[in-house]
Amino acid sequence: MSDKNFKSGFVAVVGRPNVGKSTLINSLIGQKVLIMSDKPQTTRNKIMCVLTQEDAQILFVDTPGIHKPKHKLGELMVQTAQSTLKEVDVVLMVADGTASFGSGEEYIIEQLRAVRTPVILAINKIDMLSKEAIFPIIRQYQERFDFQAIVPISALEHIQLEALVEEIKTHLEPGPQYYPEDMITDQPERLVIAEMIREKVLHLTREEIPHAIAVEIEEIKTRPNEDLYVRAVIYVERESQKGIVIGAKGGLLKEIGRLAREDVQGLLGSKVYLDLWVKVKKDWRNRDMMLRTLGYKGE
Ligand code: GDP
Ligand code: MG
């Protein structure tokens, strides 16, 4: 579709646990999609789903790493979340209207101050509130951050969800329809596996490799012996970074592969053969990186 009026873009969904992020995404998409979100080892991965309408396609990105870090891996997640917030077109913060503003919200807002991406606030669960109760809550949030818009909603009761989507659309640029309209999630395993590998690379190379790496899953197939074969490419921007990721005698890449394989096996429950490659791809824009990681193949 090359219609100039068609808009598309990424929306990062942020908010404390239990405010209703998954419920909102599911209501928007119209069915259960976040299949793996209850497994603890996958909660740190970005899971995307796609909302396609006549005039727009919105790609929602889960951003669990936005929470206060409790451990080292948590810090890494926060860094990843930060780079996500910069790369997306809109941040959608979800808050629970029935709970009072707390340190969880404070912490998220602090991080939102560090990026210039427009932020829309959805105050959720208004089905539990009286009309009069909603305004003071809106004011409370208004005082703390310069939201582009504040939309009171009920994800569960489908109240004001259209208004929310319209508000999101006003902040999207004209763009292509990345995915066919019947696609709701772009092969979640693929995303999760890519994210697991990416995380290992970032973790094991520490500060030496910038966050601008992408992992592309080129192939996933079940072998005759029921093992899963996964071929993935780690894209870096410079030749020197390639050397770092591979390591002396391939040692680091082996370690990346070993740790990622353990995670993937834990997730999928089958034996996995992970075939990892490292390639240099210069001057990638952030968006291309992100699309790559999410499994979208451009020209
Ligand atoms: P997440 O942790 O942010 O993904 O939150 P969930 O989507 O898992 O929701 C947490 C709880 O809040 C669940 O029990 C939901 O049923 C409930 N919930 C979500 N949205 C609403 C809403 O609009 N109204 C009410 N009353 N409950 C909601
Ligand atoms: Mg959730």
Coordinates of C-alpha atoms and ligand atoms in Angstrom, one line a residue:
M1 CA 0.0 0.0 0.0
S2 CA 1.6 3.3 -1.0
D3 CA -1.3 5.6 0.0
K4 CA 0.1 8.9 1.2
N5 CA -2.7 9.1 3.8
F6 CA -1.8 5.8 5.3
K7 CA 0.1 6.2 8.6
S8 CA 2.2 3.7 10.5
G9 CA 4.5 3.6 13.4
F10 CA 5.7 2.1 16.7
V11 CA 4.0 2.6 20.1
A12 CA 5.8 1.6 23.2
V13 CA 3.5 0.5 26.0
V14 CA 4.7 1.4 29.5
G15 CA 3.2 1.2 32.9
R16 CA 3.5 -0.5 36.3
P17 CA 2.5 -4.2 36.5
N18 CA -1.3 -4.8 36.8
V19 CA -2.4 -1.4 35.4
G20 CA -4.0 -3.3 32.4
K21 CA -1.4 -3.1 29.6
S22 CA -2.1 -6.7 28.4
T23 CA -5.8 -6.3 28.7
L24 CA -5.6 -3.1 26.7
I25 CA -3.6 -4.7 23.9
N26 CA -5.9 -7.7 23.8
S27 CA -9.0 -5.5 23.7
L28 CA -7.5 -3.4 20.9
I29 CA -6.6 -6.4 18.8
G30 CA -9.8 -8.2 19.7
Q31 CA -8.4 -11.5 20.9
K32 CA -5.8 -13.0 23.2
V33 CA -2.4 -12.4 21.7
L34 CA 0.2 -12.1 24.4
I35 CA 0.4 -15.9 24.7
M36 CA 3.7 -16.1 26.4
S37 CA 3.5 -13.1 28.7
D38 CA 2.8 -15.1 31.8
K39 CA 6.0 -17.1 31.7
P40 CA 8.5 -15.3 34.0
Q41 CA 11.5 -15.8 31.7
T42 CA 9.9 -14.1 28.8
T43 CA 8.6 -11.0 30.6
R44 CA 11.7 -9.1 29.8
N45 CA 11.2 -9.5 26.1
K46 CA 9.5 -7.1 23.7
I47 CA 6.4 -8.6 22.3
M48 CA 4.8 -6.9 19.6
C49 CA 1.3 -7.0 18.2
V50 CA -0.1 -5.2 15.2
L51 CA -3.3 -3.2 14.9
T52 CA -4.3 -2.6 11.3
Q53 CA -7.0 -0.2 10.3
E54 CA -8.1 1.3 7.0
D55 CA -5.9 4.3 7.4
A56 CA -3.1 3.2 9.8
Q57 CA -1.1 0.4 11.2
I58 CA 0.1 0.6 14.7
L59 CA 2.9 -1.7 16.0
F60 CA 2.7 -2.1 19.8
V61 CA 5.9 -2.9 21.6
D62 CA 5.9 -4.2 25.2
T63 CA 8.5 -2.4 27.3
P64 CA 8.8 -4.4 30.6
G65 CA 12.3 -3.1 31.3
I66 CA 11.0 0.3 32.2
H67 CA 10.5 -0.8 35.9
K68 CA 12.9 -0.1 38.7
P69 CA 15.9 -2.4 38.3
K70 CA 16.3 -5.0 41.1
H71 CA 19.4 -6.7 39.7
K72 CA 22.1 -6.4 37.1
L73 CA 20.0 -7.9 34.3
G74 CA 17.4 -5.4 35.3
E75 CA 19.8 -2.6 34.6
L76 CA 20.4 -4.0 31.2
M77 CA 16.7 -4.1 30.6
V78 CA 16.3 -0.5 31.6
Q79 CA 19.0 0.4 29.0
T80 CA 17.1 -1.6 26.4
A81 CA 13.9 0.1 27.4
Q82 CA 15.5 3.5 27.2
S83 CA 16.6 2.9 23.6
T84 CA 13.2 1.5 22.7
L85 CA 11.6 4.7 24.1
K86 CA 13.8 6.8 21.8
E87 CA 13.1 4.7 18.7
V88 CA 9.4 4.6 18.8
D89 CA 7.0 7.2 17.5
V90 CA 4.8 7.4 20.5
V91 CA 4.9 6.2 24.1
L92 CA 1.7 5.1 25.6
M93 CA 1.8 5.2 29.4
V94 CA -1.0 3.2 31.1
A95 CA -1.9 4.1 34.6
D96 CA -4.5 2.5 37.0
G97 CA -7.1 5.1 37.8
T98 CA -8.2 3.1 40.9
A99 CA -4.7 3.2 42.4
S100 CA -3.0 6.3 43.7
F101 CA 0.0 7.8 42.0
G102 CA 3.0 6.1 43.5
S103 CA 6.8 5.7 43.2
G104 CA 6.2 3.2 40.3
E105 CA 4.7 6.0 38.2
E106 CA 7.2 8.5 39.4
Y107 CA 10.0 6.3 38.2
I108 CA 8.5 5.8 34.8
I109 CA 7.9 9.5 34.3
E110 CA 11.5 10.2 35.3
Q111 CA 12.6 8.0 32.4
L112 CA 10.1 9.6 30.0
R113 CA 11.7 12.9 30.8
A114 CA 14.9 11.6 29.2
V115 CA 13.4 11.1 25.8
R116 CA 11.7 13.5 23.4
T117 CA 9.1 11.0 22.1
P118 CA 5.5 12.2 22.6
V119 CA 3.8 10.5 25.5
I120 CA 0.1 9.8 25.7
L121 CA -1.4 8.8 29.1
A122 CA -4.3 6.3 29.3
I123 CA -5.9 6.3 32.7
N124 CA -7.4 2.8 32.9
K125 CA -10.1 1.1 34.8
I126 CA -12.5 4.1 34.8
D127 CA -15.4 1.6 34.8
M128 CA -14.6 1.4 38.5
L129 CA -14.7 5.2 39.0
S130 CA -17.4 7.9 39.1
K131 CA -17.2 10.8 36.6
E132 CA -16.3 13.2 39.4
A133 CA -13.4 11.0 40.6
I134 CA -11.7 11.0 37.2
F135 CA -10.9 14.7 36.9
P136 CA -8.7 15.0 40.0
I137 CA -6.8 12.0 38.8
I138 CA -6.2 13.6 35.4
R139 CA -5.0 16.8 37.1
Q140 CA -2.6 14.8 39.3
Y141 CA -0.9 13.4 36.3
Q142 CA -1.0 16.7 34.3
E143 CA 1.0 18.4 37.1
R144 CA 3.7 15.8 36.9
F145 CA 4.4 15.5 33.2
D146 CA 3.6 17.3 29.9
F147 CA 1.6 14.5 28.3
Q148 CA 0.5 15.1 24.7
A149 CA -2.9 13.8 25.7
I150 CA -4.6 12.1 28.6
V151 CA -7.4 9.7 27.8
P152 CA -9.5 8.0 30.5
I153 CA -10.3 4.5 29.3
S154 CA -11.5 1.1 30.4
A155 CA -9.5 -1.7 28.7
L156 CA -11.8 -4.3 30.1
E157 CA -15.1 -2.6 29.2
H158 CA -13.9 -1.2 25.9
I159 CA -14.6 2.4 26.9
Q160 CA -12.9 5.2 24.9
L161 CA -10.5 2.8 23.2
E162 CA -11.3 4.3 19.8
A163 CA -10.6 7.8 21.1
L164 CA -7.2 6.5 22.3
V165 CA -6.3 5.0 19.0
E166 CA -7.3 8.2 17.2
E167 CA -5.1 10.1 19.6
I168 CA -2.2 7.8 18.8
K169 CA -2.7 8.2 15.1
T170 CA -2.3 11.9 15.3
H171 CA 1.3 11.4 16.3
L172 CA 2.2 8.9 13.5
E173 CA 3.8 9.8 10.3
P174 CA 2.7 8.6 6.9
G175 CA 4.2 5.3 6.4
P176 CA 3.8 1.8 4.8
Q177 CA 1.7 -1.0 6.0
Y178 CA 4.5 -3.2 7.3
Y179 CA 2.4 -6.3 7.8
P180 CA -0.6 -7.9 6.2
E181 CA -3.8 -6.9 7.9
D182 CA -4.6 -10.4 9.1
M183 CA -1.3 -10.6 11.0
I184 CA -1.7 -9.9 14.7
T185 CA 1.6 -10.9 16.1
D186 CA 4.6 -11.4 14.0
Q187 CA 5.6 -14.9 15.0
P188 CA 6.2 -14.3 18.7
E189 CA 8.8 -17.1 19.1
R190 CA 10.9 -15.3 16.5
L191 CA 10.8 -12.1 18.4
V192 CA 11.5 -13.7 21.7
I193 CA 14.4 -15.7 20.4
A194 CA 15.9 -12.6 18.7
E195 CA 15.5 -10.7 21.9
M196 CA 17.2 -13.4 23.9
I197 CA 20.2 -13.5 21.7
R198 CA 20.4 -9.7 21.6
E199 CA 20.3 -9.6 25.4
K200 CA 23.2 -12.1 25.7
V201 CA 25.3 -10.0 23.2
L202 CA 24.6 -6.8 25.2
H203 CA 25.3 -8.5 28.5
L204 CA 28.5 -10.3 27.6
T205 CA 30.0 -7.4 25.6
R206 CA 29.1 -4.9 28.4
E207 CA 29.7 -1.4 27.2
E208 CA 31.8 -2.3 24.2
I209 CA 28.9 -2.7 21.8
P210 CA 26.3 0.0 21.5
H211 CA 22.7 -0.9 21.7
A212 CA 22.4 -0.4 18.0
I213 CA 22.7 -4.1 17.2
A214 CA 20.0 -6.1 15.6
V215 CA 19.4 -9.8 15.6
E216 CA 17.6 -11.3 12.6
I217 CA 16.2 -14.9 12.8
E218 CA 16.8 -16.1 9.3
E219 CA 15.3 -19.6 9.7
I220 CA 13.5 -21.7 12.2
K221 CA 12.8 -25.3 11.3
T222 CA 12.1 -28.6 13.0
R223 CA 14.7 -31.2 12.2
P224 CA 13.8 -34.8 11.5
N225 CA 14.9 -35.7 15.0
E226 CA 12.4 -33.1 16.4
D227 CA 15.2 -30.7 17.5
L228 CA 14.7 -27.1 16.5
Y229 CA 17.2 -25.5 14.2
V230 CA 17.5 -21.8 14.4
R231 CA 19.8 -19.7 12.2
A232 CA 20.3 -16.1 13.4
V233 CA 22.4 -13.2 12.3
I234 CA 23.8 -10.7 14.8
Y235 CA 24.2 -7.4 12.9
V236 CA 26.8 -4.9 14.1
E237 CA 27.8 -1.6 12.6
R238 CA 31.6 -1.9 12.4
E239 CA 34.2 -4.5 11.6
S240 CA 35.8 -3.9 15.1
Q241 CA 32.5 -4.8 16.8
K242 CA 32.3 -8.0 14.8
G243 CA 35.7 -9.0 16.3
I244 CA 34.4 -8.2 19.8
V245 CA 31.2 -10.2 19.5
I246 CA 33.1 -13.2 18.0
G247 CA 35.9 -13.0 20.6
A248 CA 39.2 -14.8 20.7
K249 CA 38.9 -18.1 18.8
G250 CA 35.2 -17.5 18.6
G251 CA 35.0 -17.9 22.4
L252 CA 32.5 -15.1 23.1
L253 CA 30.2 -16.0 20.3
K254 CA 30.1 -19.6 21.6
E255 CA 29.2 -18.3 25.0
I256 CA 26.5 -16.1 23.6
G257 CA 25.2 -19.1 21.8
R258 CA 25.3 -21.4 24.8
L259 CA 23.4 -19.0 27.1
A260 CA 20.9 -18.0 24.4
R261 CA 20.3 -21.7 23.6
E262 CA 19.5 -22.5 27.3
D263 CA 17.0 -19.6 27.3
V264 CA 15.4 -20.7 24.1
Q265 CA 15.2 -24.3 25.2
G266 CA 13.6 -23.2 28.5
L267 CA 11.1 -21.2 26.6
L268 CA 10.1 -23.7 23.9
G269 CA 10.8 -26.9 25.8
S270 CA 12.5 -28.6 22.9
K271 CA 16.2 -29.2 22.1
V272 CA 17.6 -26.3 20.1
Y273 CA 20.5 -26.1 17.7
L274 CA 21.4 -22.4 17.4
D275 CA 23.4 -21.4 14.3
L276 CA 24.8 -17.9 15.0
W277 CA 26.4 -15.6 12.5
V278 CA 27.9 -12.1 12.9
K279 CA 27.7 -9.6 10.0
V280 CA 28.6 -6.0 9.6
K281 CA 25.9 -3.6 8.3
K282 CA 26.9 0.0 8.3
D283 CA 24.9 3.1 9.0
W284 CA 21.7 1.6 10.0
R285 CA 19.1 4.0 11.2
N286 CA 17.5 3.0 14.5
R287 CA 14.2 2.3 12.9
D288 CA 15.7 -0.2 10.4
M289 CA 17.5 -1.9 13.3
M290 CA 14.2 -2.2 15.2
L291 CA 12.3 -3.5 12.2
R292 CA 15.1 -6.1 11.7
T293 CA 14.9 -7.2 15.2
L294 CA 11.2 -7.5 15.0
G295 CA 11.5 -9.7 11.9
Y296 CA 10.4 -7.3 9.3
K297 CA 12.4 -7.6 6.1
G298 CA 12.6 -4.4 4.0
E299 CA 14.3 -4.0 0.6
Ligands
GDP1 P1 -0.6 -5.6 33.1 O1 0.2 -6.2 34.1 O2 -0.4 -4.1 33.0 O3 -0.4 -6.2 31.7 O4 -2.1 -5.7 33.5 P2 -3.2 -6.8 33.1 O5 -3.7 -6.5 31.7 O6 -2.7 -8.2 33.3 O7 -4.4 -6.5 34.1 C1 -4.2 -6.6 35.5 C2 -5.6 -6.8 36.2 O8 -6.4 -5.6 36.0 C3 -6.4 -7.9 35.6 O9 -7.1 -8.6 36.6 C4 -7.4 -7.2 34.6 O10 -8.6 -7.9 34.5 C5 -7.6 -5.9 35.4 N1 -8.0 -4.8 34.4 C6 -7.4 -4.5 33.3 N2 -8.1 -3.5 32.7 C7 -9.2 -3.2 33.4 C8 -10.3 -2.3 33.4 O11 -10.4 -1.5 32.4 N3 -11.2 -2.3 34.4 C9 -11.1 -3.1 35.4 N4 -12.0 -3.1 36.3 N5 -10.1 -4.0 35.5 C10 -9.1 -4.1 34.6
MG2 MG 0.9 -7.8 31.2

